[in-house]
PDB file of C-alpha atoms in Angstrom:
ATOM      1  CA  UNK A 216     235.737-144.586  55.834  1.00  0.00           C
ATOM      2  CA  UNK A 217     237.006-147.858  54.599  1.00  0.00           C
ATOM      3  CA  UNK A 218     237.350-150.935  57.849  1.00  0.00           C
ATOM      4  CA  UNK A 219     241.366-150.464  57.817  1.00  0.00           C
ATOM      5  CA  UNK A 220     240.996-146.951  58.324  1.00  0.00           C
ATOM      6  CA  UNK A 221     238.078-147.412  61.193  1.00  0.00           C
ATOM      7  CA  UNK A 222     240.410-150.222  62.346  1.00  0.00           C
ATOM      8  CA  UNK A 223     243.508-147.482  62.655  1.00  0.00           C
ATOM      9  CA  UNK A 224     241.459-144.729  64.000  1.00  0.00           C
ATOM     10  CA  UNK A 225     239.932-147.163  66.914  1.00  0.00           C
ATOM     11  CA  UNK A 226     243.339-148.787  68.005  1.00  0.00           C
ATOM     12  CA  UNK A 227     244.709-145.284  67.846  1.00  0.00           C
ATOM     13  CA  UNK A 228     242.586-143.615  69.969  1.00  0.00           C
ATOM     14  CA  UNK A 229     242.989-146.598  72.794  1.00  0.00           C
ATOM     15  CA  UNK A 230     246.511-145.595  72.781  1.00  0.00           C
ATOM     16  CA  UNK A 231     245.930-142.529  73.471  1.00  0.00           C
ATOM     17  CA  UNK A 232     242.823-143.186  75.759  1.00  0.00           C
ATOM     18  CA  UNK A 233     245.330-145.526  78.048  1.00  0.00           C
ATOM     19  CA  UNK A 234     247.507-141.970  78.119  1.00  0.00           C
ATOM     20  CA  UNK A 235     244.718-139.680  79.132  1.00  0.00           C
ATOM     21  CA  UNK A 236     243.621-142.634  81.725  1.00  0.00           C
ATOM     22  CA  UNK A 237     246.955-142.468  83.013  1.00  0.00           C
ATOM     23  CA  UNK A 238     247.622-138.683  82.941  1.00  0.00           C
ATOM     24  CA  UNK A 239     244.042-138.534  84.941  1.00  0.00           C
ATOM     25  CA  UNK A 240     245.095-140.805  87.646  1.00  0.00           C
ATOM     26  CA  UNK A 241     248.514-139.896  88.255  1.00  0.00           C
ATOM     27  CA  UNK A 242     247.863-135.497  88.382  1.00  0.00           C
ATOM     28  CA  UNK A 243     244.616-133.676  89.348  1.00  0.00           C
ATOM     29  CA  UNK A 244     241.854-134.810  87.072  1.00  0.00           C
ATOM     30  CA  UNK A 245     240.008-132.153  85.065  1.00  0.00           C
ATOM     31  CA  UNK A 246     236.947-131.790  82.562  1.00  0.00           C
ATOM     32  CA  UNK A 247     237.072-133.769  79.508  1.00  0.00           C
ATOM     33  CA  UNK A 248     240.724-135.183  78.403  1.00  0.00           C
ATOM     34  CA  UNK A 249     242.218-132.326  80.239  1.00  0.00           C
ATOM     35  CA  UNK A 250     244.267-132.799  83.808  1.00  0.00           C
ATOM     36  CA  UNK A 251     246.500-130.098  85.892  1.00  0.00           C
ATOM     37  CA  UNK A 252     249.841-129.831  86.963  1.00  0.00           C
ATOM     38  CA  UNK A 253     251.028-127.382  89.681  1.00  0.00           C
ATOM     39  CA  UNK A 254     248.644-124.332  88.227  1.00  0.00           C
ATOM     40  CA  UNK A 255     248.941-125.254  83.723  1.00  0.00           C
ATOM     41  CA  UNK A 256     246.575-127.338  82.794  1.00  0.00           C
ATOM     42  CA  UNK A 257     246.961-129.653  79.848  1.00  0.00           C
ATOM     43  CA  UNK A 258     245.120-131.376  77.380  1.00  0.00           C
ATOM     44  CA  UNK A 259     245.843-134.613  74.748  1.00  0.00           C
ATOM     45  CA  UNK A 260     243.862-133.949  71.632  1.00  0.00           C
ATOM     46  CA  UNK A 261     242.061-136.556  69.634  1.00  0.00           C
ATOM     47  CA  UNK A 262     244.400-138.849  67.260  1.00  0.00           C
ATOM     48  CA  UNK A 263     242.907-137.759  63.852  1.00  0.00           C
ATOM     49  CA  UNK A 264     243.816-139.594  60.753  1.00  0.00           C
ATOM     50  CA  UNK A 265     245.747-137.746  58.089  1.00  0.00           C
ATOM     51  CA  UNK A 266     247.255-138.962  54.771  1.00  0.00           C
ATOM     52  CA  UNK A 267     249.451-141.791  55.236  1.00  0.00           C
ATOM     53  CA  UNK A 268     249.450-141.298  59.281  1.00  0.00           C
ATOM     54  CA  UNK A 269     248.280-140.355  62.130  1.00  0.00           C
ATOM     55  CA  UNK A 270     248.087-136.590  64.512  1.00  0.00           C
ATOM     56  CA  UNK A 271     247.335-135.375  67.512  1.00  0.00           C
ATOM     57  CA  UNK A 272     247.746-132.593  69.292  1.00  0.00           C
ATOM     58  CA  UNK A 273     248.676-131.410  72.687  1.00  0.00           C
ATOM     59  CA  UNK A 274     248.303-127.897  74.491  1.00  0.00           C
ATOM     60  CA  UNK A 275     249.225-126.525  77.667  1.00  0.00           C
ATOM     61  CA  UNK A 276     248.117-123.762  79.790  1.00  0.00           C
ATOM     62  CA  UNK A 277     250.016-119.813  79.465  1.00  0.00           C
ATOM     63  CA  UNK A 278     250.359-119.318  83.160  1.00  0.00           C
ATOM     64  CA  UNK A 279     249.644-115.589  82.552  1.00  0.00           C
ATOM     65  CA  UNK A 280     249.302-114.979  86.096  1.00  0.00           C
ATOM     66  CA  UNK A 281     252.381-115.997  87.119  1.00  0.00           C
ATOM     67  CA  UNK A 282     253.975-113.056  84.463  1.00  0.00           C
ATOM     68  CA  UNK A 283     255.138-109.731  85.247  1.00  0.00           C
ATOM     69  CA  UNK A 284     257.597-107.223  83.575  1.00  0.00           C
ATOM     70  CA  UNK A 285     259.216-107.750  80.220  1.00  0.00           C
ATOM     71  CA  UNK A 286     257.699-111.901  80.652  1.00  0.00           C
ATOM     72  CA  UNK A 287     254.909-112.037  77.901  1.00  0.00           C
ATOM     73  CA  UNK A 288     252.733-114.571  76.838  1.00  0.00           C
ATOM     74  CA  UNK A 289     254.417-114.485  74.067  1.00  0.00           C
ATOM     75  CA  UNK A 290     257.917-115.582  75.574  1.00  0.00           C
ATOM     76  CA  UNK A 291     256.551-117.632  77.721  1.00  0.00           C
ATOM     77  CA  UNK A 292     254.945-119.455  74.058  1.00  0.00           C
ATOM     78  CA  UNK A 293     258.353-118.778  72.871  1.00  0.00           C
ATOM     79  CA  UNK A 294     260.769-120.772  74.852  1.00  0.00           C
ATOM     80  CA  UNK A 295     258.385-123.594  75.135  1.00  0.00           C
ATOM     81  CA  UNK A 296     258.140-123.974  71.568  1.00  0.00           C
ATOM     82  CA  UNK A 297     262.385-123.506  71.576  1.00  0.00           C
ATOM     83  CA  UNK A 298     262.387-126.393  74.345  1.00  0.00           C
ATOM     84  CA  UNK A 299     260.282-128.418  72.660  1.00  0.00           C
ATOM     85  CA  UNK A 300     262.063-128.338  68.977  1.00  0.00           C
ATOM     86  CA  UNK A 301     264.943-129.578  70.437  1.00  0.00           C
ATOM     87  CA  UNK A 302     263.442-133.122  70.675  1.00  0.00           C
ATOM     88  CA  UNK A 303     263.684-135.770  67.582  1.00  0.00           C
ATOM     89  CA  UNK A 304     260.709-135.323  66.544  1.00  0.00           C
ATOM     90  CA  UNK A 305     259.523-131.193  65.956  1.00  0.00           C
ATOM     91  CA  UNK A 306     256.051-130.342  66.039  1.00  0.00           C
ATOM     92  CA  UNK A 307     254.321-129.523  62.786  1.00  0.00           C
ATOM     93  CA  UNK A 308     252.289-126.908  64.026  1.00  0.00           C
ATOM     94  CA  UNK A 309     253.604-124.454  66.975  1.00  0.00           C
ATOM     95  CA  UNK A 310     251.064-121.882  68.192  1.00  0.00           C
ATOM     96  CA  UNK A 311     249.946-119.457  70.976  1.00  0.00           C
ATOM     97  CA  UNK A 312     246.109-119.928  71.022  1.00  0.00           C
ATOM     98  CA  UNK A 313     243.701-117.704  73.114  1.00  0.00           C
ATOM     99  CA  UNK A 314     240.037-118.998  74.401  1.00  0.00           C
ATOM    100  CA  UNK A 315     237.460-116.481  74.439  1.00  0.00           C
ATOM    101  CA  UNK A 316     234.399-117.879  75.812  1.00  0.00           C
ATOM    102  CA  UNK A 317     230.785-116.264  77.607  1.00  0.00           C
ATOM    103  CA  UNK A 318     230.173-117.353  80.839  1.00  0.00           C
ATOM    104  CA  UNK A 319     226.203-116.842  81.095  1.00  0.00           C
ATOM    105  CA  UNK A 320     225.239-113.520  79.556  1.00  0.00           C
ATOM    106  CA  UNK A 321     228.285-111.481  80.376  1.00  0.00           C
ATOM    107  CA  UNK A 322     231.301-112.348  81.335  1.00  0.00           C
ATOM    108  CA  UNK A 323     234.225-113.608  79.197  1.00  0.00           C
ATOM    109  CA  UNK A 324     237.299-116.065  80.066  1.00  0.00           C
ATOM    110  CA  UNK A 325     240.193-115.551  78.081  1.00  0.00           C
ATOM    111  CA  UNK A 326     243.110-118.746  78.713  1.00  0.00           C
ATOM    112  CA  UNK A 327     245.994-118.397  76.223  1.00  0.00           C
ATOM    113  CA  UNK A 328     247.659-121.482  75.959  1.00  0.00           C
ATOM    114  CA  UNK A 329     250.183-123.266  73.652  1.00  0.00           C
ATOM    115  CA  UNK A 330     249.006-126.006  71.178  1.00  0.00           C
ATOM    116  CA  UNK A 331     251.567-128.396  69.076  1.00  0.00           C
ATOM    117  CA  UNK A 332     250.274-130.706  66.984  1.00  0.00           C
ATOM    118  CA  UNK A 333     252.124-133.821  66.451  1.00  0.00           C
ATOM    119  CA  UNK A 334     251.792-136.301  62.947  1.00  0.00           C
ATOM    120  CA  UNK A 335     253.377-139.335  62.369  1.00  0.00           C
ATOM    121  CA  UNK A 336     253.229-141.497  59.244  1.00  0.00           C
ATOM    122  CA  UNK A 337     252.338-145.263  59.533  1.00  0.00           C
ATOM    123  CA  UNK A 338     256.198-145.899  58.835  1.00  0.00           C
ATOM    124  CA  UNK A 339     257.261-144.593  61.889  1.00  0.00           C
ATOM    125  CA  UNK A 340     254.009-146.042  63.735  1.00  0.00           C
ATOM    126  CA  UNK A 341     255.246-149.657  63.379  1.00  0.00           C
ATOM    127  CA  UNK A 342     258.210-151.334  61.219  1.00  0.00           C
ATOM    128  CA  UNK A 343     255.799-154.101  58.369  1.00  0.00           C
ATOM    129  CA  UNK A 344     258.871-155.818  58.167  1.00  0.00           C
ATOM    130  CA  UNK A 345     259.348-156.726  61.480  1.00  0.00           C
ATOM    131  CA  UNK A 346     255.441-157.217  61.733  1.00  0.00           C
ATOM    132  CA  UNK A 347     256.200-159.370  59.236  1.00  0.00           C
ATOM    133  CA  UNK A 348     258.724-161.592  60.823  1.00  0.00           C
ATOM    134  CA  UNK A 349     256.982-161.773  63.680  1.00  0.00           C
ATOM    135  CA  UNK A 350     253.383-163.177  62.073  1.00  0.00           C
ATOM    136  CA  UNK A 351     255.370-165.651  60.489  1.00  0.00           C
ATOM    137  CA  UNK A 352     257.333-166.944  63.773  1.00  0.00           C
ATOM    138  CA  UNK A 353     254.243-167.320  65.115  1.00  0.00           C
ATOM    139  CA  UNK A 354     252.671-168.667  62.442  1.00  0.00           C
ATOM    140  CA  UNK A 355     255.712-171.532  62.572  1.00  0.00           C
ATOM    141  CA  UNK A 356     254.740-171.657  66.496  1.00  0.00           C
ATOM    142  CA  UNK A 357     258.615-169.724  67.595  1.00  0.00           C
ATOM    143  CA  UNK A 358     257.063-166.981  69.057  1.00  0.00           C
ATOM    144  CA  UNK A 359     254.837-167.394  72.310  1.00  0.00           C
ATOM    145  CA  UNK A 360     252.987-163.987  71.976  1.00  0.00           C
ATOM    146  CA  UNK A 361     249.239-164.303  72.269  1.00  0.00           C
ATOM    147  CA  UNK A 362     247.573-162.285  69.580  1.00  0.00           C
ATOM    148  CA  UNK A 363     244.275-161.593  70.370  1.00  0.00           C
ATOM    149  CA  UNK A 364     240.917-161.850  67.872  1.00  0.00           C
ATOM    150  CA  UNK A 365     239.666-158.881  66.259  1.00  0.00           C
ATOM    151  CA  UNK A 366     236.778-158.846  64.653  1.00  0.00           C
ATOM    152  CA  UNK A 367     237.042-158.472  60.681  1.00  0.00           C
ATOM    153  CA  UNK A 368     241.118-159.097  61.131  1.00  0.00           C
ATOM    154  CA  UNK A 369     241.629-162.866  60.006  1.00  0.00           C
ATOM    155  CA  UNK A 370     245.671-162.362  59.413  1.00  0.00           C
ATOM    156  CA  UNK A 371     248.008-162.147  62.553  1.00  0.00           C
ATOM    157  CA  UNK A 372     250.202-159.451  60.864  1.00  0.00           C
ATOM    158  CA  UNK A 373     247.153-157.241  60.546  1.00  0.00           C
ATOM    159  CA  UNK A 374     246.556-157.940  64.236  1.00  0.00           C
ATOM    160  CA  UNK A 375     249.995-157.675  65.354  1.00  0.00           C
ATOM    161  CA  UNK A 376     249.959-154.094  63.275  1.00  0.00           C
ATOM    162  CA  UNK A 377     246.525-152.500  65.136  1.00  0.00           C
ATOM    163  CA  UNK A 378     248.389-153.832  68.244  1.00  0.00           C
ATOM    164  CA  UNK A 379     252.027-152.379  67.059  1.00  0.00           C
ATOM    165  CA  UNK A 380     249.991-148.899  66.128  1.00  0.00           C
ATOM    166  CA  UNK A 381     247.779-148.471  69.668  1.00  0.00           C
ATOM    167  CA  UNK A 382     251.390-148.872  71.696  1.00  0.00           C
ATOM    168  CA  UNK A 383     253.300-146.788  69.199  1.00  0.00           C
ATOM    169  CA  UNK A 384     250.410-144.086  69.816  1.00  0.00           C
ATOM    170  CA  UNK A 385     250.417-144.542  73.242  1.00  0.00           C
ATOM    171  CA  UNK A 386     254.791-143.869  73.472  1.00  0.00           C
ATOM    172  CA  UNK A 387     254.943-141.380  71.234  1.00  0.00           C
ATOM    173  CA  UNK A 388     251.689-139.166  72.967  1.00  0.00           C
ATOM    174  CA  UNK A 389     253.510-139.864  76.110  1.00  0.00           C
ATOM    175  CA  UNK A 390     257.032-139.019  75.299  1.00  0.00           C
ATOM    176  CA  UNK A 391     255.297-135.597  73.245  1.00  0.00           C
ATOM    177  CA  UNK A 392     253.402-134.372  76.752  1.00  0.00           C
ATOM    178  CA  UNK A 393     256.322-136.067  79.400  1.00  0.00           C
ATOM    179  CA  UNK A 394     258.092-133.050  76.889  1.00  0.00           C
ATOM    180  CA  UNK A 395     255.966-130.409  77.451  1.00  0.00           C
ATOM    181  CA  UNK A 396     255.717-131.062  80.903  1.00  0.00           C
ATOM    182  CA  UNK A 397     259.022-130.955  81.490  1.00  0.00           C
ATOM    183  CA  UNK A 398     259.193-127.378  79.306  1.00  0.00           C
ATOM    184  CA  UNK A 399     256.669-125.744  81.395  1.00  0.00           C
ATOM    185  CA  UNK A 400     258.708-127.033  84.357  1.00  0.00           C
ATOM    186  CA  UNK A 401     261.861-125.770  83.258  1.00  0.00           C
ATOM    187  CA  UNK A 402     260.569-122.215  81.397  1.00  0.00           C
ATOM    188  CA  UNK A 403     258.362-121.621  84.492  1.00  0.00           C
ATOM    189  CA  UNK A 404     261.969-121.448  86.882  1.00  0.00           C
ATOM    190  CA  UNK A 405     263.778-119.391  84.088  1.00  0.00           C
ATOM    191  CA  UNK A 406     261.064-117.062  84.595  1.00  0.00           C
ATOM    192  CA  UNK A 407     260.956-117.068  88.172  1.00  0.00           C
ATOM    193  CA  UNK A 408     265.203-116.495  88.193  1.00  0.00           C
ATOM    194  CA  UNK A 409     264.639-113.420  86.007  1.00  0.00           C
TER     195      UNK A 409
END
């Protein structure tokens, strides 16, 4: 990985970490990057660099213990997927996965969960023309925005790109997690009434 990729990864991860900290502060925190809301565990995955962009996963446990009759984990997943597909940015991948773990020597714990992966191009994460305009305004002392020093990045535009990337990753991952939380709330209500 070159310096540019390392810096992009670092600042994208900072945006994601900010969201995780907020969610764990406002909801019941769990181990790692997980948190709990009314019987459902959620997680925000790591930011992963991909060609010309970044991607991340979010997930939520399917409340199997609440399902009865014709309600199945697969139907619950499909309802969540349908809700999230109505968003302006659809998941790159949506899957219902099982986790099987041995606990001690004998016990096996199985959890069904919804996993959604989102991919954003750099063009979706920051606007190069807007950054260039802002950098020029700062250089001409026509902007009051203070841009902190970033080791290894000498240009104002380069620093603005990283700051914009961090904020965009935070905002996009927050929007998608909010949508997943809302999907779970709505689908649970629908399942309870049937």
